[in-house]
Short mmCIF file of C-alpha atoms in Angstrom, two decimals:
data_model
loop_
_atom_site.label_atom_id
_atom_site.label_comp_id
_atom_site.label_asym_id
_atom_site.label_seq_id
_atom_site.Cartn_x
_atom_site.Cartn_y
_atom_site.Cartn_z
CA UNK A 1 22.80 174.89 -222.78
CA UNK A 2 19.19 176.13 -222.39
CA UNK A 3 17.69 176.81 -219.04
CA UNK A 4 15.59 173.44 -219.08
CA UNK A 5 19.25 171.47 -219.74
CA UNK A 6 20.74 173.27 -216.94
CA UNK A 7 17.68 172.94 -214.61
CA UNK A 8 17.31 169.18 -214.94
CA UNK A 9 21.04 168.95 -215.04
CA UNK A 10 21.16 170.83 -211.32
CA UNK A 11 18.37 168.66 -210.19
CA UNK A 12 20.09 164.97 -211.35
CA UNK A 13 23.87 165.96 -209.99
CA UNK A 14 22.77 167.97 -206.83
CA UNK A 15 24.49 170.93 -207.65
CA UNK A 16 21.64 173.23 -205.45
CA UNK A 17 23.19 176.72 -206.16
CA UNK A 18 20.66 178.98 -207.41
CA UNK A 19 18.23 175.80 -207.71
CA UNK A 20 15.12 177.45 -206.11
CA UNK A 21 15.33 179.98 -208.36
CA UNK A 22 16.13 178.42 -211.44
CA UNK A 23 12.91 175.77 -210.52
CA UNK A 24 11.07 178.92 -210.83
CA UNK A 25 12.30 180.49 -214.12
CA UNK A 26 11.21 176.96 -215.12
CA UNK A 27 7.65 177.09 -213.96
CA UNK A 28 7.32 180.37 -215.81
CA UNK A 29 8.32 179.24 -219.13
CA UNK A 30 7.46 175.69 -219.25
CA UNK A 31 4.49 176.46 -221.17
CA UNK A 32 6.27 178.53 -223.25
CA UNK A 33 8.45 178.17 -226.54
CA UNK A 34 9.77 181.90 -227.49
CA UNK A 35 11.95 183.70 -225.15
CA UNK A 36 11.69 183.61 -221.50
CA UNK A 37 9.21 185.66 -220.18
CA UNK A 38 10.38 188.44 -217.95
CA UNK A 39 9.03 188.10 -214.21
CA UNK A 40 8.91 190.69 -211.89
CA UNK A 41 8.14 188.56 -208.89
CA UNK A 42 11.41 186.71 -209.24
CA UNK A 43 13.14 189.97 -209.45
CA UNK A 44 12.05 191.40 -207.03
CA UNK A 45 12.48 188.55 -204.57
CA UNK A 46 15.81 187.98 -205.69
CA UNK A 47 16.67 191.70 -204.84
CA UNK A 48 15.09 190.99 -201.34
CA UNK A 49 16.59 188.11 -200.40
CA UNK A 50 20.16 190.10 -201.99
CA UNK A 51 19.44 192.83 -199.36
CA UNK A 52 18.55 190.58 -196.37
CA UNK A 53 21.65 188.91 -196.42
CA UNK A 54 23.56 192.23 -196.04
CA UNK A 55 20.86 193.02 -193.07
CA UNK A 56 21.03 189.66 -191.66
CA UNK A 57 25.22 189.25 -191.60
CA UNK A 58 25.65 193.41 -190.43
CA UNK A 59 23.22 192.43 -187.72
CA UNK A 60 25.12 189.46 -186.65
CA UNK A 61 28.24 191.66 -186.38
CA UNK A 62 26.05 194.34 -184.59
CA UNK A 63 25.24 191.63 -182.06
CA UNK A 64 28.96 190.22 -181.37
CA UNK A 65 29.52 193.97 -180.79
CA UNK A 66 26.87 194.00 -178.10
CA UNK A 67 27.90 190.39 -176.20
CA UNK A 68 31.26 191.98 -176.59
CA UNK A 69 32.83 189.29 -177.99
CA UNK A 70 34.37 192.07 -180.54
CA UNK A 71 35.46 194.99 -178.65
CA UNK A 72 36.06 198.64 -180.17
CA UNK A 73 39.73 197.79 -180.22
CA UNK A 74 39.53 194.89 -182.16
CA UNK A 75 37.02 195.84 -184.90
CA UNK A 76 40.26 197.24 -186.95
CA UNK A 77 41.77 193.76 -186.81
CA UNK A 78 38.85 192.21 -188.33
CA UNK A 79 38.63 194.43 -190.88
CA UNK A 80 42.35 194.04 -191.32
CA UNK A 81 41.66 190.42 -191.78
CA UNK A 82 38.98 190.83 -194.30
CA UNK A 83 41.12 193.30 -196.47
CA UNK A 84 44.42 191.77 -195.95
CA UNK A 85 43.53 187.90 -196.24
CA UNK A 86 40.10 187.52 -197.41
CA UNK A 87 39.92 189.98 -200.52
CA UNK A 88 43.60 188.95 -202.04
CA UNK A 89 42.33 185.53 -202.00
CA UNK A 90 39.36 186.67 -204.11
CA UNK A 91 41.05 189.23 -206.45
CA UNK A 92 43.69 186.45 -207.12
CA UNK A 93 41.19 183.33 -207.42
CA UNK A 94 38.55 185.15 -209.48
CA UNK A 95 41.16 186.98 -211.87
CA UNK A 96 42.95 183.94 -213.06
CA UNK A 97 40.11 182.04 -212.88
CA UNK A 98 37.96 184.33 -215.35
CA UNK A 99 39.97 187.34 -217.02
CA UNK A 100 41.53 186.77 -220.45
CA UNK A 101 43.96 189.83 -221.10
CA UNK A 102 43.48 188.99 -224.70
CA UNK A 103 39.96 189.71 -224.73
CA UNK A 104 40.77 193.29 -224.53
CA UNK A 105 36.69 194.10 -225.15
CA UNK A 106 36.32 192.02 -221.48
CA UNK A 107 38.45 194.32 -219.19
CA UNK A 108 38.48 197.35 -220.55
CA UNK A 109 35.23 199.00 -220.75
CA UNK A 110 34.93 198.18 -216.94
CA UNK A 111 38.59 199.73 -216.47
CA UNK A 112 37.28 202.54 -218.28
CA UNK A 113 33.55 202.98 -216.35
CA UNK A 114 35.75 203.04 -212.70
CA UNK A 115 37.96 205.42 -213.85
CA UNK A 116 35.39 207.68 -215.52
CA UNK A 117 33.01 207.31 -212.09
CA UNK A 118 35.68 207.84 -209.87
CA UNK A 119 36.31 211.28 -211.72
CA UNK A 120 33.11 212.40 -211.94
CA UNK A 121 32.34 211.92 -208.05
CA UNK A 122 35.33 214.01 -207.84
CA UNK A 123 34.11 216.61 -210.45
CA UNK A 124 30.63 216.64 -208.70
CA UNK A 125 32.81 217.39 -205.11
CA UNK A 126 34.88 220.22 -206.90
CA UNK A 127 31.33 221.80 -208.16
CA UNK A 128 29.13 220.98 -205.16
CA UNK A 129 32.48 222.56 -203.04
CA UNK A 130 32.32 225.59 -205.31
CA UNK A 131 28.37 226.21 -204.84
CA UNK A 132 28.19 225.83 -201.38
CA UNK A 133 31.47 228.62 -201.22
CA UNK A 134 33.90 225.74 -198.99
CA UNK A 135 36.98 226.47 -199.83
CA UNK A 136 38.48 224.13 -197.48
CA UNK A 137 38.74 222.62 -194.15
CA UNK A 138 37.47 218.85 -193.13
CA UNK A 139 33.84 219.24 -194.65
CA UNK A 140 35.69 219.82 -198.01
CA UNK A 141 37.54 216.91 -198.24
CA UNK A 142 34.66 215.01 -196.52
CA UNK A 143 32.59 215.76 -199.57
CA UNK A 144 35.39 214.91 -202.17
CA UNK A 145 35.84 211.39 -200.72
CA UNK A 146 31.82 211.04 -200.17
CA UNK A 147 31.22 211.56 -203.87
CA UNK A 148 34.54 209.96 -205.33
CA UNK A 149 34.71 206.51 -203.80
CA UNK A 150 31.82 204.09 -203.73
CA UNK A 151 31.77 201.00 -201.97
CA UNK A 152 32.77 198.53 -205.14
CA UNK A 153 33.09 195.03 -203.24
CA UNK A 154 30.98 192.77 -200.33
CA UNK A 155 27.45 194.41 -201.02
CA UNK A 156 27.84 193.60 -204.86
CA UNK A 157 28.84 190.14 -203.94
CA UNK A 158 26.13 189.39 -202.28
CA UNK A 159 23.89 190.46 -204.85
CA UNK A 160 25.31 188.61 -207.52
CA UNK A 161 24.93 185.81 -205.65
CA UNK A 162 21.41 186.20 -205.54
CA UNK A 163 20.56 187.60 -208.72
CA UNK A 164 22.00 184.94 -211.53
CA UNK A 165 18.16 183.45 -212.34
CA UNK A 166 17.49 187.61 -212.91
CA UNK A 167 20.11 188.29 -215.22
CA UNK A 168 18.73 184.54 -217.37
CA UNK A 169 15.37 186.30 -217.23
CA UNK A 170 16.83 189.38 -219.18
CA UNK A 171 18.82 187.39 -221.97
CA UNK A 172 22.55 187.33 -220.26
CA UNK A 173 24.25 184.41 -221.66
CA UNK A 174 26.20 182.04 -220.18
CA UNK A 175 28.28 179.37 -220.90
CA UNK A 176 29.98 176.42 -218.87
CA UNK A 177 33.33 178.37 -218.21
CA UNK A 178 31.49 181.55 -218.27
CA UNK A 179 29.01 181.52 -215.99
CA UNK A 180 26.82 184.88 -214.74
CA UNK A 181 28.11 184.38 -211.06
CA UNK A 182 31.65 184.04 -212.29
CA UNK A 183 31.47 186.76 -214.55
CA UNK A 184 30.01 189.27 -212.43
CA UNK A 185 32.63 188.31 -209.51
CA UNK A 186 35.53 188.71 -212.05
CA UNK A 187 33.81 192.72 -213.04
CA UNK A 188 33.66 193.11 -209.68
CA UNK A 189 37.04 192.07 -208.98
CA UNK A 190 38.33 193.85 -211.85
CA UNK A 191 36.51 197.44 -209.64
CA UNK A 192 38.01 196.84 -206.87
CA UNK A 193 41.36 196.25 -208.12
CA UNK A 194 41.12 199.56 -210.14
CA UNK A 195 39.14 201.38 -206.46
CA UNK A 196 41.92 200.52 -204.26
CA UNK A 197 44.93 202.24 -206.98
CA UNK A 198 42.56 205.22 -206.37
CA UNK A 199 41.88 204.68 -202.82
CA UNK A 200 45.61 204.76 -201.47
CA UNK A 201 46.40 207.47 -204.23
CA UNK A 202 44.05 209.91 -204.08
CA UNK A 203 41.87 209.23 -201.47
CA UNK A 204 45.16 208.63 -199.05
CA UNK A 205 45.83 211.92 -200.66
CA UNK A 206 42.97 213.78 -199.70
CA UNK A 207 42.82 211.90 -196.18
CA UNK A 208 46.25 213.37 -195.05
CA UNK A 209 44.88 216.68 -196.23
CA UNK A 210 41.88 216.31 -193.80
CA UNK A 211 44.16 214.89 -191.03
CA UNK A 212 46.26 218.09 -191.71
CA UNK A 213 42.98 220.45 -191.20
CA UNK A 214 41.20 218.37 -188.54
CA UNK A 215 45.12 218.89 -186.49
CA UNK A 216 45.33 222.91 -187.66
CA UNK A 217 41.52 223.32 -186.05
CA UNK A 218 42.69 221.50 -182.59
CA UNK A 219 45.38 223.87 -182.42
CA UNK A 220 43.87 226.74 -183.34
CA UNK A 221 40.96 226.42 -180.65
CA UNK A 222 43.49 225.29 -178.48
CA UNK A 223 46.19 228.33 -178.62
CA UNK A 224 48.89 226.37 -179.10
CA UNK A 225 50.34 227.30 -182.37
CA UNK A 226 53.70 228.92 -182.02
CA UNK A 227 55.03 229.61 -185.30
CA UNK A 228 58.95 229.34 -184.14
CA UNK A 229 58.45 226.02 -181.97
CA UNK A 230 56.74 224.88 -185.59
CA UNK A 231 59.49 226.04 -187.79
CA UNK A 232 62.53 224.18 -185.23
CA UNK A 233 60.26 221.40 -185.42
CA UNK A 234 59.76 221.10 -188.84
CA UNK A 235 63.47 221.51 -189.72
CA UNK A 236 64.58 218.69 -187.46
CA UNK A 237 62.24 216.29 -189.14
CA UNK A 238 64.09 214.97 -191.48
CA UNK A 239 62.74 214.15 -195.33
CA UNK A 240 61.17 210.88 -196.09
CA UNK A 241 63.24 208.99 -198.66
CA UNK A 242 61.03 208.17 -201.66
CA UNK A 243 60.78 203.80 -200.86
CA UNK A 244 59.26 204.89 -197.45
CA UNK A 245 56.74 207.04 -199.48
CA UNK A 246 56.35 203.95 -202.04
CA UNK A 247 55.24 201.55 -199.30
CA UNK A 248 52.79 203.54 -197.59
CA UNK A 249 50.77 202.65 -200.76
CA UNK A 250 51.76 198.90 -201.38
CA UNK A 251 49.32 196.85 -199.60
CA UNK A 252 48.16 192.70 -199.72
CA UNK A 253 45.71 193.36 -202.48
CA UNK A 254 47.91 195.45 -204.98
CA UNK A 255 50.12 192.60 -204.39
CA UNK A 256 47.44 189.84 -205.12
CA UNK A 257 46.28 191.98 -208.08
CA UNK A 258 49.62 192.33 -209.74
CA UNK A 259 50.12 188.63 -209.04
CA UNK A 260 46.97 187.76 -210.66
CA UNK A 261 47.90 189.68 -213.67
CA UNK A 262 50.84 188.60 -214.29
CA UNK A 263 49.64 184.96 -214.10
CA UNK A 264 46.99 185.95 -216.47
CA UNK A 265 49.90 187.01 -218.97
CA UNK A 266 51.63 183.69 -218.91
CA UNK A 267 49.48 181.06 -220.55
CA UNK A 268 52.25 178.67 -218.99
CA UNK A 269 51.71 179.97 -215.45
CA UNK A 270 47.59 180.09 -215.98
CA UNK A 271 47.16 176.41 -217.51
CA UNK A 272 49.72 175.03 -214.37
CA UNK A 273 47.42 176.68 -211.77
CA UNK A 274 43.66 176.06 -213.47
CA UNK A 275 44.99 172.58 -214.76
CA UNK A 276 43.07 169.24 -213.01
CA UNK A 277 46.11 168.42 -210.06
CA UNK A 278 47.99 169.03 -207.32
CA UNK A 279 48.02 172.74 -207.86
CA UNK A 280 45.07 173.59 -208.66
CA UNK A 281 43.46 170.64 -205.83
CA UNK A 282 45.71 172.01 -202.79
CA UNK A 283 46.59 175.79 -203.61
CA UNK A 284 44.11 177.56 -205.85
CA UNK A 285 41.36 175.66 -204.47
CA UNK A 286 42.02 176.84 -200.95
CA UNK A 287 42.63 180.29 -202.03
CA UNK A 288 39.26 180.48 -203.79
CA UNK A 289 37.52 178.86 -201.06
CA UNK A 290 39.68 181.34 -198.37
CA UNK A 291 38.08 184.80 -200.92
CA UNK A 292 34.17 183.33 -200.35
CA UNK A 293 34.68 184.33 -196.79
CA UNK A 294 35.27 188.32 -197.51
CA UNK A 295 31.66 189.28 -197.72
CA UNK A 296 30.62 187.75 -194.20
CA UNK A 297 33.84 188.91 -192.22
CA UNK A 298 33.79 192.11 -194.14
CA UNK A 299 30.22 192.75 -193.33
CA UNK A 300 30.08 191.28 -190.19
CA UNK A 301 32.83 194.48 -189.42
CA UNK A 302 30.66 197.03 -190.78
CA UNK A 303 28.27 195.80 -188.22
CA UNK A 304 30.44 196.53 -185.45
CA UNK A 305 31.46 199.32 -187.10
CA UNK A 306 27.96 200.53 -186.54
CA UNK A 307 27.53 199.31 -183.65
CA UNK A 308 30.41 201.13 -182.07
CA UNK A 309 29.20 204.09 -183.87
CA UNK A 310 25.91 204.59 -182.90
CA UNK A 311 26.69 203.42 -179.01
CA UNK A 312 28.51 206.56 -178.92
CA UNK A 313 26.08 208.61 -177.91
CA UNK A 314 27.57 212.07 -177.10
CA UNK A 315 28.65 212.61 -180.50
CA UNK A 316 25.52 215.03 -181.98
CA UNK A 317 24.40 213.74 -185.30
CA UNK A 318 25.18 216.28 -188.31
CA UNK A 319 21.66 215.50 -189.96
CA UNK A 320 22.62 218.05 -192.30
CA UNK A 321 25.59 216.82 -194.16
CA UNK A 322 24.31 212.60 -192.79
CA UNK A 323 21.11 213.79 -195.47
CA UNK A 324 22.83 216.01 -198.15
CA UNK A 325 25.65 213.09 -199.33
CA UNK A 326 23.26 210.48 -199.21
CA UNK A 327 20.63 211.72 -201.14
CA UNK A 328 23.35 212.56 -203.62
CA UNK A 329 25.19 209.31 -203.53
CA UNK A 330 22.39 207.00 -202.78
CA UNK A 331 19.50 208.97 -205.03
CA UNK A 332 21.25 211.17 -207.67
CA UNK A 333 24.01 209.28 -208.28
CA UNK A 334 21.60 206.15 -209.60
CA UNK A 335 19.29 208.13 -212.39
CA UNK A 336 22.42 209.71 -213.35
CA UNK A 337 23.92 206.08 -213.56
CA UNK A 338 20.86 204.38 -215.29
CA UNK A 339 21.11 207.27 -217.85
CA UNK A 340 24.88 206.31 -218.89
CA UNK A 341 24.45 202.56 -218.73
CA UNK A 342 21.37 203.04 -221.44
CA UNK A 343 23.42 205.38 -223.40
CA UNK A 344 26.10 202.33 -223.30
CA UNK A 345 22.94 199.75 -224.70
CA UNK A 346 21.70 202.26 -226.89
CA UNK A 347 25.20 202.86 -228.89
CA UNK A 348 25.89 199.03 -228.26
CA UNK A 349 29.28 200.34 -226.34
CA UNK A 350 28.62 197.78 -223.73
CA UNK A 351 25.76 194.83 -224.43
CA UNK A 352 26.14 192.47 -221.40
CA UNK A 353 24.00 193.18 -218.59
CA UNK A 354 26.34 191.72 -215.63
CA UNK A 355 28.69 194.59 -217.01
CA UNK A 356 25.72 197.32 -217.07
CA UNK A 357 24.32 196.46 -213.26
CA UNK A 358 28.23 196.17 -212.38
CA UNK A 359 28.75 199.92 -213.23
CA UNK A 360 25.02 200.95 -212.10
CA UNK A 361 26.16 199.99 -208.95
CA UNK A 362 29.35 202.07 -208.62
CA UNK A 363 26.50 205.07 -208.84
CA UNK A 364 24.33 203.43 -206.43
CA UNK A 365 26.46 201.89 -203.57
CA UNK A 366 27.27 204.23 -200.12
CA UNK A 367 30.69 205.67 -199.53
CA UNK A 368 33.16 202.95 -199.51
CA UNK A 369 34.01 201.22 -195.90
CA UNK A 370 37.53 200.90 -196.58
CA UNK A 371 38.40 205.03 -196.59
CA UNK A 372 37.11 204.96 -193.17
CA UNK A 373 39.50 202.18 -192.61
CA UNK A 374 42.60 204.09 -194.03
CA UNK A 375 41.13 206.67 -192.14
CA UNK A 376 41.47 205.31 -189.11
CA UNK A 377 44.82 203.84 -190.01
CA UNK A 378 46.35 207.28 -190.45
CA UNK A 379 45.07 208.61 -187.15
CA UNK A 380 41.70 211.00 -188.65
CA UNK A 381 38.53 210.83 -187.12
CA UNK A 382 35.51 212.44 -188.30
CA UNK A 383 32.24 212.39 -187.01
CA UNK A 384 30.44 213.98 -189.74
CA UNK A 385 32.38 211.41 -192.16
CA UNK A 386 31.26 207.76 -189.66
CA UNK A 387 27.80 209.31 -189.32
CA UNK A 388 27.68 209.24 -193.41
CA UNK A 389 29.11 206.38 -193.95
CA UNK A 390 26.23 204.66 -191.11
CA UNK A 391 23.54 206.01 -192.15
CA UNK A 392 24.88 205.30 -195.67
CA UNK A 393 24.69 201.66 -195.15
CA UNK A 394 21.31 202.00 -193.38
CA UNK A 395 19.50 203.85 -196.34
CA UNK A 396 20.91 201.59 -198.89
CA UNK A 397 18.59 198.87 -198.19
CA UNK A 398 16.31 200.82 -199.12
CA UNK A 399 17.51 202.17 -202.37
CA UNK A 400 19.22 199.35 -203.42
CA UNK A 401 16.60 197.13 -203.74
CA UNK A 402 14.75 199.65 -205.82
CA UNK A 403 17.59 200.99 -208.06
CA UNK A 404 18.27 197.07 -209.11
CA UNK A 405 14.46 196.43 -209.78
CA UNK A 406 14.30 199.57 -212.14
CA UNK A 407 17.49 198.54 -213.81
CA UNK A 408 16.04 194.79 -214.24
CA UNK A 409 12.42 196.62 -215.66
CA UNK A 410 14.59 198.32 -218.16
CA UNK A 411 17.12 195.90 -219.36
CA UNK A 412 13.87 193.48 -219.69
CA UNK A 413 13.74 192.23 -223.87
CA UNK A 414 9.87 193.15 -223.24
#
């Protein structure tokens, strides 16, 4: 179906979703015959509008902070609820909805791009490590995690609900069970299934590591490290059995995920859930509906989160490290990312543009909210590590906007 179809089509049923923008794709190529004309006008207010929602819902959460209607207490339960309700729903809805595990050329290439990013942030931590001689200690881990785990979830949903009209503008083709907005949920989905594996392996991994430094520090400055008491101490403890160390790393999305998966291996169990009736109108429909919710309680906590952070004011800002891992992450990270998604185009590895600005934005995205979560979960506190991740999340509306204009410039047919 051609835009003009679908526009008119929009317009006659009410379906208003992306109507304003699609009205104007229409105005720019009603005149004209060939291909659709790229705009950069509409691209560049769909990136704005993309990035004001992310302002406009973190500033509603900064401002419950403030009546103190959420208190520091209770911003872990709503980002418990946002992680623990709210993205299952999602990764469940979106995965059976969309992902065919017989279209191996769908799933994999995006499997592939996570795993490859999330070992080269780690690469660039080991080198970056190595050049600045730390050998250890909190900063070193701090800078492993920075690099390694990207934020891979509420900040891409919220620009792919902006940016569908952008993608038509640039060729992406759609179709009426495979719509942009659907497909770039499922990619993202299919991230931040892949993201959380690595989040409570590794990057648990590499948190207890820091705990372990951050507690060897307090002691040391303290004088209280008596080797004997430590040795008595550690031979009463008695050894975890191995399920105890299993279910540290099973959490509500792993579950939802390996639900999902499984239902997308069953044709049986996938045509009974996405089939017109009684489960599919009272069950997956109120799961899907239950995921839309993640990005504004999700984000809504990182505004508290901020909030919180930034009302503490004795804490000294570490400029130094706040400016190093965000230029890196926010800056470097993006032309290094634009030069492997056109090296993807250019040997025709991957060809559909919702995939390409998916994995751009794994390069381009602050460090992801979640570690500080587990973070916090564990018991380690860092003030150099919440003073990168806020000031993250406050230079990204900035660079955002601009990395996803280049990308649109250069994925553009003219």
């Amino acid at each position: 179906m051609c835009i003009r179809d679908r526009w008119y089509q929009r317009r006659v049923h009410g379906d208003n979703h992306s109507f304003s923008r699609d009205r104007k794709i229409y105005s720019i190529m009603s005149d004209s015959k060939g291909p659709i004309p790229f705009s950069f006008q509409v691209i560049l207010e769909d990136v704005i509008v993309a990035s004001l929602r992310v302002i406009i819902i973190s500033a509603l959460g900064v401002y419950v902070y403030r009546l103190k209607v959420i208190r520091k207490d209770t911003i872990k339960a709503l980002s418990m609820l946002a992680e623990n309700i709210f993205l299952p729903c999602l990764l469940f809805s979106n995965i059976v909805k969309t992902l065919d595990l017989t279209n191996v050329s769908f799933w994999l290439p995006m499997t592939l791009m996570c795993l490859a990013n999330c070992f080269f942030g780690l690469l660039f931590g080991m080198v970056y490590n190595q050049y600045k001689g730390i050998k250890g200690g909190v900063i070193y881990y701090m800078n492993m995690l920075s690099y390694a785990f990207p934020h891979t979830t509420n900040i891409q949903l919220t620009l792919m609900l902006s940016l569908p009209s952008s993608f038509r503008l640039i060729g992406s083709k759609e179709g009426p069970n495979n719509s942009i907005y659907d497909r770039g949920v499922t990619y993202i989905s299919i991230t931040s299934l892949i993201y959380m594996l690595l989040r409570y392996s590794v990057g648990r991994r590499y948190l207890l590591k820091a705990r372990a430094e951050v507690q060897l520090e307090k002691e040391q400055s303290q004088r209280l490290i008596v080797e004997t008491t430590q040795a008595t101490e550690t031979e009463q403890k008695p050894e975890e059995p191995w399920y105890q160390k299993i279910q540290e790393y099973l959490n509500p999305p792993l579950y939802s995920g390996i639900l999902s998966i499984i239902f997308c291996s069953v044709p049986f169990l996938k045509s009974f859930t996405l089939s017109e009736g009684f489960m599919r109108d009272a069950a997956f429909y109120t799961l899907e509906q239950t995921g839309k919710n993640l990005t504004v309680f999700a984000l809504a906590a990182l505004g508290c989160m901020l909030a919180a952070q930034f009302e503490e004011r004795k804490a000294k800002v570490h400029w130094r490290a706040v400016i190093e891992v965000n230029v890196f992450r926010l800056i470097i990270f993006p032309i290094l990312g634009g030069i492997f998604i056109m090296f993807l185009k250019a040997f025709h590895l991957e060809e559909d543009p919702v995939s390409l600005y998916v994995s751009l934005m794994l390069f381009s995205t602050p460090v992801a909210t979640n570690i500080a979560n587990q973070a916090q979960n564990i018991g380690f506190k860092s003030d150099e590590f919440l003073q990168i991740l806020a000031f993250g999340y406050i230079f990204c509306v900035i660079t955002l906007p601009a990395t996803s204009i280049i990308f649109f410039n250069l994925m553009s047919p003219s």
